Amino acid sequence: MDRNVVHQTNSFYWDTKGNDYLKAIVLPYYGTFISEEKHQLFGDISGKKLLEIGCGSGHSLQYQAERNPSELWAVDISEKQIEKATELLKAKDLSARLICSPMEKECGIPVDYFDYVYSIYAIGWTTDLEGTFSRIASYLKKDAIFIFSWSHPIHRCVASDNGMFTFKKSYFDENWYPVAVDECELLLADRKLSTYVNALAKAGFVIEQMIEETDDEIMQTLDDHSDMAKRAKVFPVTFVIKARKL
């Protein structure tokens, strides 16, 4: 799949439909049933410099800004999402430096600068995982932290059929494919967990923690009986990785 086609297709969706159909997952949640409040992957970020990859409408930036970092930066492929994030932060009297660019490309982000880089349900949109992880490593100081979440590849392989879960595609298939969404089209690729792990290692990261368990307390609190909740009871729907730059 041509990378420019992927960028154009997906950025058009986020510019025109935004979060209308793909409801945004934002901090303190890493996914539908995983939270920062329980796992404390960031800890105290006061006085720290943070960069978000794929900031969307800015709600995760708002969450971080209210925890007293010294600087907040973010990048997103969609001009419309950058506009939404700018408006949200301005309304809350908060600030961040926002850049509109694909995460894969050089866009003026300083190197050896950040204490944390994070991405909430955005890293999987990259057309060049190894290149993106290499760029993220360059942004971070030595021993600094990269945290990201994305849809679990097993979840993407499984379909619901009359109350039964069955595999609809191969776990090993990492090809890009079209997805019809609200009269628009997105392009997705489902990478294996080993692909993420190996790309992190190649970029000079060591994994400190990986989370794929569903939080039962969140499920009980929400009293959720959706298809997603039924899935989450028997296999992971989200994974989160915390890695440190060597």
Coordinates of C-alpha atoms in Angstrom, one line a residue:
M1 CA 0.0 0.0 0.0
D2 CA 1.4 3.4 -1.0
R3 CA 2.1 5.5 2.2
N4 CA 0.8 8.7 0.6
V5 CA -2.5 7.0 -0.1
V6 CA -2.8 5.8 3.5
H7 CA -2.0 9.3 4.8
Q8 CA -4.4 11.0 2.4
T9 CA -7.3 8.5 3.1
N10 CA -6.9 8.6 6.9
S11 CA -6.3 12.3 7.3
F12 CA -9.3 13.0 5.1
Y13 CA -11.4 10.9 7.5
W14 CA -10.1 12.7 10.6
D15 CA -10.6 16.1 8.9
T16 CA -14.2 15.4 7.9
K17 CA -15.6 13.0 10.4
G18 CA -13.2 13.3 13.3
N19 CA -14.4 11.4 16.3
D20 CA -18.1 11.2 15.3
Y21 CA -17.9 7.4 14.7
L22 CA -14.6 6.3 16.1
K23 CA -15.2 7.5 19.7
A24 CA -11.9 8.8 21.0
I25 CA -10.1 6.9 23.7
V26 CA -8.3 9.5 25.9
L27 CA -6.4 9.6 29.2
P28 CA -6.9 8.5 31.9
Y29 CA -8.0 5.5 29.8
Y30 CA -5.5 3.7 27.5
G31 CA -8.3 1.6 26.1
T32 CA -11.9 0.7 26.9
F33 CA -11.0 -1.2 30.1
I34 CA -7.4 -0.1 31.0
S35 CA -6.7 3.1 33.0
E36 CA -3.7 5.3 34.1
E37 CA -5.4 5.7 37.5
K38 CA -4.9 2.1 38.2
H39 CA -1.5 1.4 36.6
Q40 CA 0.2 4.7 37.2
L41 CA 2.6 4.3 34.2
F42 CA 3.5 8.0 34.2
G43 CA 3.7 8.7 37.9
D44 CA 4.5 12.3 38.8
I45 CA 5.0 14.4 35.6
S46 CA 5.3 17.8 37.3
G47 CA 8.1 19.8 35.7
K48 CA 8.5 17.2 32.9
K49 CA 8.5 17.7 29.1
L50 CA 5.9 15.6 27.3
L51 CA 5.1 15.0 23.6
E52 CA 1.9 13.3 22.4
I53 CA 1.9 11.4 19.1
G54 CA -1.6 11.6 17.6
C55 CA -3.3 14.1 19.9
G56 CA -6.7 14.1 18.2
S57 CA -9.1 16.6 19.8
G58 CA -6.7 17.3 22.7
H59 CA -8.4 15.6 25.7
S60 CA -5.3 13.6 26.7
L61 CA -3.3 16.8 26.4
Q62 CA -5.8 18.5 28.8
Y63 CA -5.4 15.6 31.2
Q64 CA -1.6 15.9 31.2
A65 CA -1.7 19.8 31.3
E66 CA -3.6 19.6 34.6
R67 CA -0.8 17.6 36.1
N68 CA 1.7 20.5 35.9
P69 CA 4.3 19.5 33.2
S70 CA 6.8 22.1 32.2
E71 CA 6.1 21.7 28.5
L72 CA 3.5 19.9 26.3
W73 CA 4.0 19.2 22.7
A74 CA 1.8 17.2 20.3
V75 CA 1.7 16.1 16.6
D76 CA -1.3 15.0 14.6
I77 CA -1.9 14.3 10.9
S78 CA -5.2 16.1 10.8
E79 CA -5.5 19.9 10.6
K80 CA -9.1 19.7 11.9
Q81 CA -8.0 17.7 15.0
I82 CA -5.2 20.2 15.7
E83 CA -7.9 23.0 15.5
K84 CA -10.1 21.1 17.9
A85 CA -7.2 20.5 20.3
T86 CA -6.3 24.2 20.1
E87 CA -9.8 25.3 20.9
L88 CA -10.2 22.9 23.8
L89 CA -6.9 23.9 25.5
K90 CA -7.6 27.6 25.0
A91 CA -11.1 27.2 26.6
K92 CA -9.4 25.5 29.6
D93 CA -6.7 28.2 29.7
L94 CA -4.1 25.6 29.0
S95 CA -1.3 25.5 26.4
A96 CA 0.7 23.1 24.2
R97 CA 2.8 23.4 21.1
L98 CA 0.8 21.6 18.3
I99 CA 2.2 20.5 15.0
C100 CA 0.2 19.1 12.0
S101 CA 2.3 16.3 10.4
P102 CA 2.3 12.6 9.9
M103 CA 4.2 11.0 12.8
E104 CA 6.6 9.4 10.4
K105 CA 8.1 12.6 9.1
E106 CA 10.5 15.2 10.4
C107 CA 8.5 18.2 11.5
G108 CA 10.7 20.3 13.8
I109 CA 10.3 18.4 17.0
P110 CA 13.5 18.8 19.1
V111 CA 15.7 15.8 19.8
D112 CA 17.1 14.5 23.1
Y113 CA 14.5 16.8 24.7
F114 CA 11.5 15.0 26.2
D115 CA 11.0 13.1 29.4
Y116 CA 8.0 11.3 28.1
V117 CA 6.6 10.6 24.7
Y118 CA 3.1 9.0 24.7
S119 CA 0.4 7.9 22.2
I120 CA -3.1 6.9 23.1
Y121 CA -4.7 4.7 20.4
A122 CA -2.8 6.5 17.6
I123 CA 0.6 4.7 17.0
G124 CA -1.1 1.9 14.9
W125 CA -1.9 4.5 12.2
T126 CA 1.8 4.8 11.3
T127 CA 2.8 3.6 7.8
D128 CA 6.4 3.0 9.1
L129 CA 6.5 1.5 12.5
E130 CA 10.3 1.1 12.8
G131 CA 10.9 4.6 11.4
T132 CA 8.3 6.1 13.8
F133 CA 9.8 4.4 16.8
S134 CA 13.3 5.6 15.7
R135 CA 12.0 9.1 15.6
I136 CA 10.4 8.8 19.0
A137 CA 13.6 7.5 20.4
S138 CA 15.4 10.5 19.0
Y139 CA 13.0 12.9 20.7
L140 CA 13.6 11.4 24.1
K141 CA 16.4 12.0 26.6
K142 CA 18.5 9.0 27.7
D143 CA 16.4 6.8 30.2
A144 CA 13.3 8.7 29.3
I145 CA 9.9 6.9 28.8
F146 CA 7.7 6.0 25.8
I147 CA 4.1 4.9 26.6
F148 CA 1.6 3.8 23.9
S149 CA -1.6 1.9 23.6
W150 CA -3.4 0.4 20.6
S151 CA -6.0 -2.1 19.6
H152 CA -4.8 -5.6 20.5
P153 CA -4.1 -7.6 17.3
I154 CA -6.1 -10.6 18.6
H155 CA -9.1 -8.4 19.0
R156 CA -8.8 -7.3 15.4
C157 CA -8.8 -10.9 14.2
V158 CA -11.9 -12.1 15.9
A159 CA -15.5 -11.8 14.8
S160 CA -18.7 -12.4 16.8
D161 CA -21.1 -15.0 15.3
N162 CA -24.3 -16.0 17.1
G163 CA -22.7 -15.6 20.5
M164 CA -19.5 -17.4 19.5
F165 CA -16.1 -15.8 18.8
T166 CA -14.3 -17.0 15.6
F167 CA -11.2 -16.0 13.8
K168 CA -12.1 -13.9 10.7
K169 CA -8.5 -13.3 9.5
S170 CA -5.0 -14.5 10.1
Y171 CA -3.1 -13.1 13.0
F172 CA 0.0 -13.1 10.8
D173 CA -1.6 -10.9 8.1
E174 CA -0.1 -7.4 8.4
N175 CA -1.4 -6.0 5.1
W176 CA -3.3 -2.7 4.9
Y177 CA -7.0 -3.1 4.2
P178 CA -9.9 -0.7 3.8
V179 CA -12.6 -0.3 6.4
A180 CA -15.9 1.4 5.7
V181 CA -16.8 3.9 8.4
D182 CA -19.9 6.1 8.3
E183 CA -19.9 6.4 4.5
C184 CA -16.2 7.0 4.5
E185 CA -13.2 4.8 4.3
L186 CA -10.2 4.2 6.5
L187 CA -7.1 2.1 5.9
L188 CA -5.8 -0.1 8.7
A189 CA -3.1 -2.7 9.2
D190 CA -3.0 -5.2 12.1
R191 CA 0.5 -5.8 13.3
K192 CA 1.6 -8.7 15.4
L193 CA 2.7 -8.0 19.0
S194 CA 6.2 -9.3 18.0
T195 CA 6.3 -6.6 15.3
Y196 CA 5.9 -3.9 18.0
V197 CA 8.4 -5.5 20.4
N198 CA 11.0 -6.0 17.7
A199 CA 10.6 -2.5 16.4
L200 CA 11.0 -1.1 19.9
A201 CA 14.2 -3.1 20.4
K202 CA 15.6 -2.0 17.1
A203 CA 15.0 1.7 18.0
G204 CA 16.9 1.2 21.3
F205 CA 14.1 0.7 23.8
V206 CA 13.7 -1.8 26.6
I207 CA 10.2 -2.7 27.6
E208 CA 9.5 -2.1 31.3
Q209 CA 5.8 -3.1 31.4
M210 CA 3.1 -4.5 29.1
I211 CA -0.6 -4.5 30.0
E212 CA -3.3 -6.5 28.2
E213 CA -5.5 -7.5 31.0
T214 CA -9.1 -6.2 31.3
D215 CA -9.8 -4.2 34.4
D216 CA -12.7 -6.0 36.1
E217 CA -13.4 -3.0 38.3
I218 CA -13.9 -0.7 35.3
M219 CA -16.2 -3.3 33.7
Q220 CA -18.3 -3.6 36.9
T221 CA -18.5 0.1 37.4
L222 CA -19.7 0.6 33.8
D223 CA -22.1 -2.4 34.0
D224 CA -21.2 -2.8 30.3
H225 CA -23.0 -5.6 28.3
S226 CA -21.8 -4.5 24.9
D227 CA -20.0 -6.7 22.4
M228 CA -16.7 -5.0 23.4
A229 CA -17.3 -6.0 27.0
K230 CA -18.1 -9.6 26.1
R231 CA -14.9 -9.7 24.1
A232 CA -12.8 -8.2 26.9
K233 CA -13.9 -10.9 29.3
V234 CA -12.3 -13.7 27.2
F235 CA -9.4 -12.0 25.3
P236 CA -7.5 -8.7 25.3
V237 CA -8.9 -5.8 23.2
T238 CA -6.2 -3.3 24.1
F239 CA -2.5 -3.5 24.8
V240 CA -0.3 -0.9 26.5
I241 CA 3.5 -0.8 26.5
K242 CA 5.8 1.3 28.7
A243 CA 9.4 1.4 27.3
R244 CA 12.6 3.2 28.4
K245 CA 15.1 4.6 26.0
L246 CA 18.6 3.0 26.6

